[in-house]
PDB file of C-alpha atoms in Angstrom:
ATOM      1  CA  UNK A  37      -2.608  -2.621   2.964  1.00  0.00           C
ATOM      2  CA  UNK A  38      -3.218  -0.134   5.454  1.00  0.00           C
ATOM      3  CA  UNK A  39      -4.642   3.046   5.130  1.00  0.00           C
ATOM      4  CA  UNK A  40      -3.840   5.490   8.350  1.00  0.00           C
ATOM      5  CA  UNK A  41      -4.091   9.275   7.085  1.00  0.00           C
ATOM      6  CA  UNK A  42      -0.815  10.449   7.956  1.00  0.00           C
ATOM      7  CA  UNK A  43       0.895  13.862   6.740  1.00  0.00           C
ATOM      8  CA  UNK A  44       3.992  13.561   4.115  1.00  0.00           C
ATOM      9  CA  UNK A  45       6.637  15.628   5.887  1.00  0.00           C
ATOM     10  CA  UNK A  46       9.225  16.787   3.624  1.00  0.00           C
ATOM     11  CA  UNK A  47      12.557  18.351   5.295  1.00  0.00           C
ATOM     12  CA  UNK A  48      12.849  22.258   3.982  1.00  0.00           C
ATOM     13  CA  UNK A  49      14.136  22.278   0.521  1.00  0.00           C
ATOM     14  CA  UNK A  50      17.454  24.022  -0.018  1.00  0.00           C
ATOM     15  CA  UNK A  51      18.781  26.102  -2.811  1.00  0.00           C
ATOM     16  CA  UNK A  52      20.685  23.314  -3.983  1.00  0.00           C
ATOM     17  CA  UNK A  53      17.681  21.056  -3.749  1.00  0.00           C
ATOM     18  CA  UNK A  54      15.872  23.389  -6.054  1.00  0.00           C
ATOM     19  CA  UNK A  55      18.643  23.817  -7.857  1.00  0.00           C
ATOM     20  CA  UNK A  56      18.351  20.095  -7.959  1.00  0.00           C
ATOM     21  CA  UNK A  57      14.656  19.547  -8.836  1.00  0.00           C
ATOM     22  CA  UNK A  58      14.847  22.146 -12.071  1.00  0.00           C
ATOM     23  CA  UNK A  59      17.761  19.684 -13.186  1.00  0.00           C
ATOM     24  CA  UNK A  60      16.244  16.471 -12.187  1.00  0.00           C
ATOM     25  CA  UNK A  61      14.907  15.896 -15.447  1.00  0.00           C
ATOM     26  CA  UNK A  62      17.799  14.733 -17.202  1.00  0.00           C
ATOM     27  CA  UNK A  63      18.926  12.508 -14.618  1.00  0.00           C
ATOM     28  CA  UNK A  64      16.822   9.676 -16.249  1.00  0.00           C
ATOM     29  CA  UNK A  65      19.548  10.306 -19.058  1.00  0.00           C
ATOM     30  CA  UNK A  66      22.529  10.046 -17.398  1.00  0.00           C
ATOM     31  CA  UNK A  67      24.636   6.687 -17.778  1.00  0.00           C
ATOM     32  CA  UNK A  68      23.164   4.542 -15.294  1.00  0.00           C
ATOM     33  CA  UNK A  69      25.457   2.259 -13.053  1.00  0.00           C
ATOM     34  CA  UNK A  70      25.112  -1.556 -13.430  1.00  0.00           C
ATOM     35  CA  UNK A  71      22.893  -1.279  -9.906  1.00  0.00           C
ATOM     36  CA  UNK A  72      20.554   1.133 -11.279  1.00  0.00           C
ATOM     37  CA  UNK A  73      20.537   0.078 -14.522  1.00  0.00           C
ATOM     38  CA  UNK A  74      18.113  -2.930 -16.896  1.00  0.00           C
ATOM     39  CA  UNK A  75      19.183  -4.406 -19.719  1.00  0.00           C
ATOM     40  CA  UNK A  76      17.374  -1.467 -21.930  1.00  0.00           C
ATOM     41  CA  UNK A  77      19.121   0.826 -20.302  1.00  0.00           C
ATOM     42  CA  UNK A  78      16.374   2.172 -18.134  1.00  0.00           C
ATOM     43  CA  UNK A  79      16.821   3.553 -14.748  1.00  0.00           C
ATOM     44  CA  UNK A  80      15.885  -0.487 -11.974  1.00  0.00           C
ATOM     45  CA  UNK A  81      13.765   0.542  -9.186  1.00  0.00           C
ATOM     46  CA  UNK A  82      13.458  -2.970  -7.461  1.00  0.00           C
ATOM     47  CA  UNK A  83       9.976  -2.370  -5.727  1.00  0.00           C
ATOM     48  CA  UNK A  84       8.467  -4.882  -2.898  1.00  0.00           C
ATOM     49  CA  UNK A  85       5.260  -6.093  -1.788  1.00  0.00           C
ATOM     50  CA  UNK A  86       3.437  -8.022   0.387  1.00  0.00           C
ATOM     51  CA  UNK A  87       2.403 -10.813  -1.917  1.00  0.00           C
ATOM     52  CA  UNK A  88      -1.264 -10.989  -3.516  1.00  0.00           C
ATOM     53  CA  UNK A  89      -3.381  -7.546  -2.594  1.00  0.00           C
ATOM     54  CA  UNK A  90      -5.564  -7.675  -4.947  1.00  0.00           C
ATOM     55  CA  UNK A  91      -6.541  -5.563  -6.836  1.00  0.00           C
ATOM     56  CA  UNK A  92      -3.574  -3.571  -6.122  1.00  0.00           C
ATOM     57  CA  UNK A  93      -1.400  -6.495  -6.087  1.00  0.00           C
ATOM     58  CA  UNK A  94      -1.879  -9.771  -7.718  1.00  0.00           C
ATOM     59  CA  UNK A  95       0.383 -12.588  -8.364  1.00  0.00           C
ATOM     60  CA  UNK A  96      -0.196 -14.322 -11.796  1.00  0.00           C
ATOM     61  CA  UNK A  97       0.275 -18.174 -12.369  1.00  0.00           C
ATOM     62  CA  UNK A  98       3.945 -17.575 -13.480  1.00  0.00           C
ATOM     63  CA  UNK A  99       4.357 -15.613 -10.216  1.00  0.00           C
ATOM     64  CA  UNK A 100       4.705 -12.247 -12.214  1.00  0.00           C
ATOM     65  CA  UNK A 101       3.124  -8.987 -10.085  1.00  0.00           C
ATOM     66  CA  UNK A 102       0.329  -6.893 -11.935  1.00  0.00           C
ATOM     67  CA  UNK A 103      -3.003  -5.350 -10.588  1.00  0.00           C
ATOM     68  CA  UNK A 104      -3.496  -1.613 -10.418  1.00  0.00           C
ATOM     69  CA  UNK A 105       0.034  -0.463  -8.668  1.00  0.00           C
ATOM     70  CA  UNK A 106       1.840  -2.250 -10.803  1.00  0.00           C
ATOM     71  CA  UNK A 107       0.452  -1.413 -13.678  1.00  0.00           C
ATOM     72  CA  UNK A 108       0.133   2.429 -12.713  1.00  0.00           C
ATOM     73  CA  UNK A 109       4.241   2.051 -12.233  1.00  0.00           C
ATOM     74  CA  UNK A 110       4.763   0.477 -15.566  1.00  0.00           C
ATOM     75  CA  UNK A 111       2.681   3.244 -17.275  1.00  0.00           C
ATOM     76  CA  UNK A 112       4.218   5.578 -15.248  1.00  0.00           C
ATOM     77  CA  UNK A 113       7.847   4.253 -16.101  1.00  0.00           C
ATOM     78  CA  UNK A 114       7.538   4.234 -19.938  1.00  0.00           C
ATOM     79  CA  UNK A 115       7.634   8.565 -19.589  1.00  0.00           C
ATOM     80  CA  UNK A 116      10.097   8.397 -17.978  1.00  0.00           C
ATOM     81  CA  UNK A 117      12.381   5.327 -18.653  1.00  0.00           C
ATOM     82  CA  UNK A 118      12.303   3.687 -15.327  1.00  0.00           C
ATOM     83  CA  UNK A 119      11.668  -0.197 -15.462  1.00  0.00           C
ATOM     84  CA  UNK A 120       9.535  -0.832 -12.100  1.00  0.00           C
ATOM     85  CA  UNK A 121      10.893  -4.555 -11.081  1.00  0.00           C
ATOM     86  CA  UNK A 122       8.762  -6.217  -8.310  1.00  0.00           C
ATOM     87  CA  UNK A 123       9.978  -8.737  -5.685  1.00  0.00           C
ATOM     88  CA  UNK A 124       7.049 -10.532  -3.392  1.00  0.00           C
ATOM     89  CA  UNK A 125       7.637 -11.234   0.493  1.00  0.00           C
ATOM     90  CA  UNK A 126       5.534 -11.213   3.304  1.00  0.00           C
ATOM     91  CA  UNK A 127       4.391  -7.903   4.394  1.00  0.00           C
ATOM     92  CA  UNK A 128       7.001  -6.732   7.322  1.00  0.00           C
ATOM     93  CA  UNK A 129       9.670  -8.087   5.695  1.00  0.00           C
ATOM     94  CA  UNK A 130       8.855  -6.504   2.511  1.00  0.00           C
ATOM     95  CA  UNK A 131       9.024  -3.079   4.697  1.00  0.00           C
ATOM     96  CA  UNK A 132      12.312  -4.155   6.374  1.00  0.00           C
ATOM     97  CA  UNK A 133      13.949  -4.939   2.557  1.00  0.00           C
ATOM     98  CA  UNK A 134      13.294  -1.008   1.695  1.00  0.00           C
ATOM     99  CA  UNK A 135      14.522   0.181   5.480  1.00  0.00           C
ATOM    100  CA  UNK A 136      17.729  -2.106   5.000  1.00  0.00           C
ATOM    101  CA  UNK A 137      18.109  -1.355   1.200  1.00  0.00           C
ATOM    102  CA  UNK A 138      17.563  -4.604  -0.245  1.00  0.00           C
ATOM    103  CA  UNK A 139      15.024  -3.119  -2.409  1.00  0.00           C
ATOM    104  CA  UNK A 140      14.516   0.630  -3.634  1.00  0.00           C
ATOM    105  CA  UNK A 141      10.761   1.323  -2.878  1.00  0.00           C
ATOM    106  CA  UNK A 142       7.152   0.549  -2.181  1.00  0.00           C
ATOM    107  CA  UNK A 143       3.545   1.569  -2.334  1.00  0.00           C
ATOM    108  CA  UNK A 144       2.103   2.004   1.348  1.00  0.00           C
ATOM    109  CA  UNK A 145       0.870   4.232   3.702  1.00  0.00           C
ATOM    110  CA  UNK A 146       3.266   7.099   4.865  1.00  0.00           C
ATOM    111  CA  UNK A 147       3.082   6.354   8.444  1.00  0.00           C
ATOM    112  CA  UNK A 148       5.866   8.583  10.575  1.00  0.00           C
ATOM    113  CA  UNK A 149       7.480   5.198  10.995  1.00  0.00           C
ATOM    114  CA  UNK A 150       8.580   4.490   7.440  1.00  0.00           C
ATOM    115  CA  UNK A 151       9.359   8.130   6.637  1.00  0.00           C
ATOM    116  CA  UNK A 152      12.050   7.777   8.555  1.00  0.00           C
ATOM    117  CA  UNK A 153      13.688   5.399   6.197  1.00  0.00           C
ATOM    118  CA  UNK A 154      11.551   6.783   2.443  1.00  0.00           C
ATOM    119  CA  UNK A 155      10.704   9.148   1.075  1.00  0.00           C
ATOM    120  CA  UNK A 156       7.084   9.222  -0.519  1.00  0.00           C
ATOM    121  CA  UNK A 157       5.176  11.344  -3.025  1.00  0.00           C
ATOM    122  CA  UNK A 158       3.121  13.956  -1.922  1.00  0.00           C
ATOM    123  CA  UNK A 159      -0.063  13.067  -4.007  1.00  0.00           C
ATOM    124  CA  UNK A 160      -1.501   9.373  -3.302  1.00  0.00           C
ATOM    125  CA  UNK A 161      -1.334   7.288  -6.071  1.00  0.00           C
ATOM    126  CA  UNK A 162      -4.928   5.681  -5.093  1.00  0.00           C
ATOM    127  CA  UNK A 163      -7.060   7.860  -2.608  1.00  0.00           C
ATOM    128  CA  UNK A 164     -10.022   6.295  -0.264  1.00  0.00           C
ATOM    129  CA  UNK A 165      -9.421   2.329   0.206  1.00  0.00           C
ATOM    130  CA  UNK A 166     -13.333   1.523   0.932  1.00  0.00           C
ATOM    131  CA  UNK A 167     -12.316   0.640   4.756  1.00  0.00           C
ATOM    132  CA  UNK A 168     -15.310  -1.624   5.679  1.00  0.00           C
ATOM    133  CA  UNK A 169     -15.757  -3.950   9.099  1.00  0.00           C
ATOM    134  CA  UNK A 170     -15.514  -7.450   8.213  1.00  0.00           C
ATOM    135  CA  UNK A 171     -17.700 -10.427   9.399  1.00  0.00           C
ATOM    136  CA  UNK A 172     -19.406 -13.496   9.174  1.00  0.00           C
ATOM    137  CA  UNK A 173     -22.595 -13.127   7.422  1.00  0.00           C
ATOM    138  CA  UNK A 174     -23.806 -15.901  10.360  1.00  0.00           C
ATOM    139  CA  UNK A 175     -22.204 -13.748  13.170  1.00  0.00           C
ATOM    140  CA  UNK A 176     -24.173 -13.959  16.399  1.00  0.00           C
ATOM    141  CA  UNK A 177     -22.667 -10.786  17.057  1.00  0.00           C
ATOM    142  CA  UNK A 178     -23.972  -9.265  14.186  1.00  0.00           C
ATOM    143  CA  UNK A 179     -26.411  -7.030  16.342  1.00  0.00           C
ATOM    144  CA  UNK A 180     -23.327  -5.485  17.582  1.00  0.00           C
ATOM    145  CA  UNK A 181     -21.143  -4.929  15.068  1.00  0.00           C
ATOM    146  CA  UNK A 182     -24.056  -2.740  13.516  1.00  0.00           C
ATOM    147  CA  UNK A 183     -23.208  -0.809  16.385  1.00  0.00           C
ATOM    148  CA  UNK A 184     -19.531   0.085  16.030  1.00  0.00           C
ATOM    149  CA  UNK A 185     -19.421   3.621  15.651  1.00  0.00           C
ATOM    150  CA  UNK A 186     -15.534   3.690  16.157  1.00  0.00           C
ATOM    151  CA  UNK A 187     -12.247   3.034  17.459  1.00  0.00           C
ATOM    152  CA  UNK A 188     -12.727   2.435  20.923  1.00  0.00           C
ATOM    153  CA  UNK A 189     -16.186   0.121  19.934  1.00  0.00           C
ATOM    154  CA  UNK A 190     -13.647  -2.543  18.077  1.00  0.00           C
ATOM    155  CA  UNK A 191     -12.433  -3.265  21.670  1.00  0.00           C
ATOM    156  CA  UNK A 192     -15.232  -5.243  22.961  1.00  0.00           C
ATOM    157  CA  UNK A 193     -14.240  -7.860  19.777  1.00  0.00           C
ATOM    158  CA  UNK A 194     -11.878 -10.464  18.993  1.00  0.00           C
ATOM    159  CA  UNK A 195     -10.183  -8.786  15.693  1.00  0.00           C
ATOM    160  CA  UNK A 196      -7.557 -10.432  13.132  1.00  0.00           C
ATOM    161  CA  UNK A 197      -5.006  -8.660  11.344  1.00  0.00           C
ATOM    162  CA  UNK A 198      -2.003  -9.296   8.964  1.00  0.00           C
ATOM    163  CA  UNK A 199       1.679  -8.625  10.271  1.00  0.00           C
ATOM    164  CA  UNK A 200       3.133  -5.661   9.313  1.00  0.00           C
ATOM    165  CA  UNK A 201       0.019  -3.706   8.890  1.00  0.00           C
ATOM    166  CA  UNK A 202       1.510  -0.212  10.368  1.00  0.00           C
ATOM    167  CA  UNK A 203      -1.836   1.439  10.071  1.00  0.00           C
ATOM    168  CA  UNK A 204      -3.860  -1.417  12.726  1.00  0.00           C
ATOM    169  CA  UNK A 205      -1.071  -1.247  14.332  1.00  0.00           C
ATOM    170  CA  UNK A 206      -1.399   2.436  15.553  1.00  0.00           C
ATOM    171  CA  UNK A 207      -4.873   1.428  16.266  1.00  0.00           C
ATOM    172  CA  UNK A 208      -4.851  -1.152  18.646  1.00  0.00           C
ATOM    173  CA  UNK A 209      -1.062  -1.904  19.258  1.00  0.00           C
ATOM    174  CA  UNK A 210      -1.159  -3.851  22.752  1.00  0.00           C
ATOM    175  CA  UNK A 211      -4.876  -4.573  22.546  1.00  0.00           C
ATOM    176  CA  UNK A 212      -4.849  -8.090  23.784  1.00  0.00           C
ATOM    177  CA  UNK A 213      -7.873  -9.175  21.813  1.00  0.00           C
ATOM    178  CA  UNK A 214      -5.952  -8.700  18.334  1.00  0.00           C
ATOM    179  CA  UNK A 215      -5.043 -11.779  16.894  1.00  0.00           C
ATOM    180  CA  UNK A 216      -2.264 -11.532  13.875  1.00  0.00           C
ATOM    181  CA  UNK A 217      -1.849 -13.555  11.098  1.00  0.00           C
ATOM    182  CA  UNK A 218       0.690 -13.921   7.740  1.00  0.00           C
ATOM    183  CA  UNK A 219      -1.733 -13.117   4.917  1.00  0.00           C
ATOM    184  CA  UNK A 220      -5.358 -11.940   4.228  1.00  0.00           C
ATOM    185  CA  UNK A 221      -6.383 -15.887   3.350  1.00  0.00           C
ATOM    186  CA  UNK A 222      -5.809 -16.851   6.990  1.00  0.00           C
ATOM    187  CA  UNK A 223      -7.581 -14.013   8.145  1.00  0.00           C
ATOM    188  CA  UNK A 224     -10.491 -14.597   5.854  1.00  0.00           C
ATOM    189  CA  UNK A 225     -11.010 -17.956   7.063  1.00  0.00           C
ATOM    190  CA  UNK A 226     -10.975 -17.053  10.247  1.00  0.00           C
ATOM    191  CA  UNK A 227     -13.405 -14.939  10.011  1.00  0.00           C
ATOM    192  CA  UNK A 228     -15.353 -16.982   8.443  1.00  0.00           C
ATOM    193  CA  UNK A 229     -15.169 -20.001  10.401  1.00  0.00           C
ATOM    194  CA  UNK A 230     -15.931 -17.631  13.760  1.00  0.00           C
ATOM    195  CA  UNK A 231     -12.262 -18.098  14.873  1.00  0.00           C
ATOM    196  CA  UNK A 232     -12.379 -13.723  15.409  1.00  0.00           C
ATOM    197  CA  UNK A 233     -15.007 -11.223  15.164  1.00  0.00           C
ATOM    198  CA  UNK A 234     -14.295  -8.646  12.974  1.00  0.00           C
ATOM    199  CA  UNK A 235     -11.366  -7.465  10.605  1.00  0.00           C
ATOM    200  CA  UNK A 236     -11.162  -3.515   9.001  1.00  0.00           C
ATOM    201  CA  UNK A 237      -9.626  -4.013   5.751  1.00  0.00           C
ATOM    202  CA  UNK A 238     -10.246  -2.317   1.821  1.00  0.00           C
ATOM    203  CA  UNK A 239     -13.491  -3.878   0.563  1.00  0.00           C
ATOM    204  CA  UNK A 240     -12.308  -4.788  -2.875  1.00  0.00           C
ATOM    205  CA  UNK A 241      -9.334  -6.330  -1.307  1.00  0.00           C
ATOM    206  CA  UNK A 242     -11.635  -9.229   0.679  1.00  0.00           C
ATOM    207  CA  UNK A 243     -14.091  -9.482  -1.686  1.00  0.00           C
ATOM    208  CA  UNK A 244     -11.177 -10.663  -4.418  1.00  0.00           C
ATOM    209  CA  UNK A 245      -9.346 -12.894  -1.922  1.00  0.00           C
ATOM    210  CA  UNK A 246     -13.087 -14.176  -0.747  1.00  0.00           C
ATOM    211  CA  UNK A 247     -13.870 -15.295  -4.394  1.00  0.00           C
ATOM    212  CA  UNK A 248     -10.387 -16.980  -5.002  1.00  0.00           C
ATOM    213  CA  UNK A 249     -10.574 -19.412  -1.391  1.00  0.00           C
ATOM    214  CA  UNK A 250     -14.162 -20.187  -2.469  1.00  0.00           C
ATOM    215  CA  UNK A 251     -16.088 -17.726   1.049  1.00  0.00           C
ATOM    216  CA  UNK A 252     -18.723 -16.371  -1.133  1.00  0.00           C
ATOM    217  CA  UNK A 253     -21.812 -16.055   0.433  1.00  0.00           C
ATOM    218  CA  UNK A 254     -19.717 -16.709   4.047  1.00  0.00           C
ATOM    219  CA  UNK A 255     -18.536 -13.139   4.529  1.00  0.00           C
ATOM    220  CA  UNK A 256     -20.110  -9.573   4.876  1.00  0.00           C
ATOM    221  CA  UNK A 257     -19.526  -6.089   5.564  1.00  0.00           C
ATOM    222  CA  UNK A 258     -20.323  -2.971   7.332  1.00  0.00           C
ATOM    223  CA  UNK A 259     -19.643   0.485   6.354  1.00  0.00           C
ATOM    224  CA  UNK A 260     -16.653   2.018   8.272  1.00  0.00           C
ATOM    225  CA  UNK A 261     -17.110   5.632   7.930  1.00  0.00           C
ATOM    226  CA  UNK A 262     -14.943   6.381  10.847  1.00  0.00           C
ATOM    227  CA  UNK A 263     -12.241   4.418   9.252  1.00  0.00           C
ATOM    228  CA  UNK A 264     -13.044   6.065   6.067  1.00  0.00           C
ATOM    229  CA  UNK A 265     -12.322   9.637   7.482  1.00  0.00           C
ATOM    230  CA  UNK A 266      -8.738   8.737   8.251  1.00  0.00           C
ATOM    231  CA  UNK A 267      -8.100   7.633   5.158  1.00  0.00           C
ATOM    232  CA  UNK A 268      -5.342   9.634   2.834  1.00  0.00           C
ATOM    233  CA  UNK A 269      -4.714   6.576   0.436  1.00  0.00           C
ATOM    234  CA  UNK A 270      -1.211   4.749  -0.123  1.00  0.00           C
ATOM    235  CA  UNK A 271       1.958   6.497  -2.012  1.00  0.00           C
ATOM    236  CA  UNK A 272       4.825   5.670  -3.639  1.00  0.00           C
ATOM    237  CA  UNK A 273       7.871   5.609  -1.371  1.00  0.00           C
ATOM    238  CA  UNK A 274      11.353   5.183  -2.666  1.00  0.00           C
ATOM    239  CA  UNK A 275      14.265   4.151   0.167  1.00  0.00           C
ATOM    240  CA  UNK A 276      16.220   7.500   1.677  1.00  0.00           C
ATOM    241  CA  UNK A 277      19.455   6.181   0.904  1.00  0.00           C
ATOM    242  CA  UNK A 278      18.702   5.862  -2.837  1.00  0.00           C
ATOM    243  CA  UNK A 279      21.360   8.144  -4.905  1.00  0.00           C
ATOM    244  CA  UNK A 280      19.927  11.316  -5.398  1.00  0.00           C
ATOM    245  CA  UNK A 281      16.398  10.483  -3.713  1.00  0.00           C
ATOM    246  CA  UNK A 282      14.902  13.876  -3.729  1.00  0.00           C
ATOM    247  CA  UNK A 283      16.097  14.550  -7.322  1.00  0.00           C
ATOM    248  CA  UNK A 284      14.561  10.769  -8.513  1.00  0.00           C
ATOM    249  CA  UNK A 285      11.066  11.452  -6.329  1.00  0.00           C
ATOM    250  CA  UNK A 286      10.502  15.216  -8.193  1.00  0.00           C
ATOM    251  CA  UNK A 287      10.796  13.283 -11.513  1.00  0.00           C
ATOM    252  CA  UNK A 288       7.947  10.514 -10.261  1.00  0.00           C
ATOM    253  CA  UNK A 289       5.712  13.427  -9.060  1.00  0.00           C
ATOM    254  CA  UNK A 290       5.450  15.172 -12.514  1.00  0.00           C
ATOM    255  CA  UNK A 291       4.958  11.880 -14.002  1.00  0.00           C
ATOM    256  CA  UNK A 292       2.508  10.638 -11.323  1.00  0.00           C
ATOM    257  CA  UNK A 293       0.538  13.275 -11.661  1.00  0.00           C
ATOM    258  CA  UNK A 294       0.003  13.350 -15.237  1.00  0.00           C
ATOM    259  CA  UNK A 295      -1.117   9.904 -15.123  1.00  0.00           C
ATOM    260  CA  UNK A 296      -3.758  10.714 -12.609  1.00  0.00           C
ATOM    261  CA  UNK A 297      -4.756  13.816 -14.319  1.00  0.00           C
ATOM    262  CA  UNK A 298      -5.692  11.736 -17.621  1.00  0.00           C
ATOM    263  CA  UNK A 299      -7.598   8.916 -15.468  1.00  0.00           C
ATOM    264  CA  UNK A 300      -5.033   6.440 -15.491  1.00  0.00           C
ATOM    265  CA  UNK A 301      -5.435   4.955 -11.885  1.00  0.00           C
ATOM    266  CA  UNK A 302      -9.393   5.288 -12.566  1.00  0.00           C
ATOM    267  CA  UNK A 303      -9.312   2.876 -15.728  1.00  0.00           C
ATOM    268  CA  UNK A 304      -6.986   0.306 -14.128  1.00  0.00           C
ATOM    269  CA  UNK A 305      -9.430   0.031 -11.158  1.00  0.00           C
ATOM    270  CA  UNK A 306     -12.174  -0.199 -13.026  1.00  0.00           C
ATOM    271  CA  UNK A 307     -10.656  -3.236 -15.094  1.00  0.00           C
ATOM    272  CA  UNK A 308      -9.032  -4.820 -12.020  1.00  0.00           C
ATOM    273  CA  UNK A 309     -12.207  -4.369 -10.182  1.00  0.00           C
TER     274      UNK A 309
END
């Protein structure tokens, strides 16, 4: 998950489009087309994501997504009758299912990139990610990752990070000593086994994948305020080229919102936590 704070940028909103939002909430009552449409009669938005990402994202025994985006989209869903259906895949593919419209949306950072090809909420659904420097608690460089103070100070280390992360990406795209791998487990272990230096990822995020590959005790952290700053949290994006985009995003907002407003995201990270 990356976590880049990078402005929404709406196109200007026309008459019609008004016109469009102050009508918008019927559309979730209109007959629905087979593509659009699940067996209840609910508006499908097939949603994508980059495997386990927990506790945003986290793949049950029987495979089924849950965790706190998930659940916030089910919640979200039942106002408005839209069934949220999830499909796993690694990360940049995931992104490349929405951009090709195999799949209708996803919950990332809104980097410039992929608002060329969604459109995303204006409010975050989740705010500050709790960006931390990762390490080996053994680390002979330990010293000197204390020292990272930002950016330019992760250049002097060998850093891992998961393909398809847009936000690194902006960071240190052609850095030569950035090593990337499939999924936070490799990158974990390589940490830990002093295969790379350092990773910047979401705290919660390593500590859960730490417990379930058995790492306690093998990896630490440092505070990342500099990372922190940048931070603007992830939003719900739904693919341009879904019918009547701006119309279907107005209705999530309101609906969003209210859920945020009544602590909704706050209770399902404190019991995913």
């Amino acid at each position: 998950m990356d976590t880049k704070k990078t402005p929404v940028h709406r196109p200007t909103t026309s008459r019609r489009d008004i016109l469009g939002y102050a009508l918008g909430g019927v559309l979730s009552l209109l007959p629905l087309g087979p593509l659009h449409a699940d067996n209840t009669g609910h508006r499908l938005i097939r949603m994508v994501a980059g495997g386990s990402f927990p506790p945003f994202n986290v793949l049950d025994a029987d495979g089924r997504m849950t965790g706190v985006y998930p659940d916030a989209l089910a919640a979200i869903g039942r106002e408005i009758d839209w069934t949220f259906q999830y499909t796993a895949a690694p990360w940049a593919r995931a992104q490349d299912m929405v951009r090709t419209g195999q799949a209708d949306g996803f919950i990332t950072v809104a980097t410039p990139e992929r608002q060329d090809y969604a459109l995303f909420a204006r409010q975050p659904l989740v705010g500050g990610m709790g960006m931390v420097i990762v390490h080996a608690a053994d680390s002979p460089r330990r010293a000197e990752i204390e020292r990272i103070a930002g950016n330019d100070d992760l250049r002097n280390f060998a850093l891992v990070d998961y393909i398809g992360n847009g936000w690194g990406n902006s960071i240190w795209e052609g850095w030569p000593t950035v090593e990337r791998v499939r999924d936070l487990r490799t990158l974990i272990r390589m940490i830990a086994t002093g295969r790379a230096d350092i990773a910047l990822q979401p705290r919660a995020v390593v500590e859960a994948v730490t417990r379930q590959i058995g790492l306690q005790g093998q990896i630490a952290f440092r505070a990342a305020p500099f990372a922190e700053r940048g931070t603007s949290g992830v939003h719900f994006g739904l693919r341009r080229s879904f019918p009547e985009v701006e119309a279907h995003m107005a209705i999530y907002e309101e609906a969003q919102a209210r859920f945020i407003a009544r602590r909704g995201v706050d209770e399902l990270m404190e019991r995913w936590s």
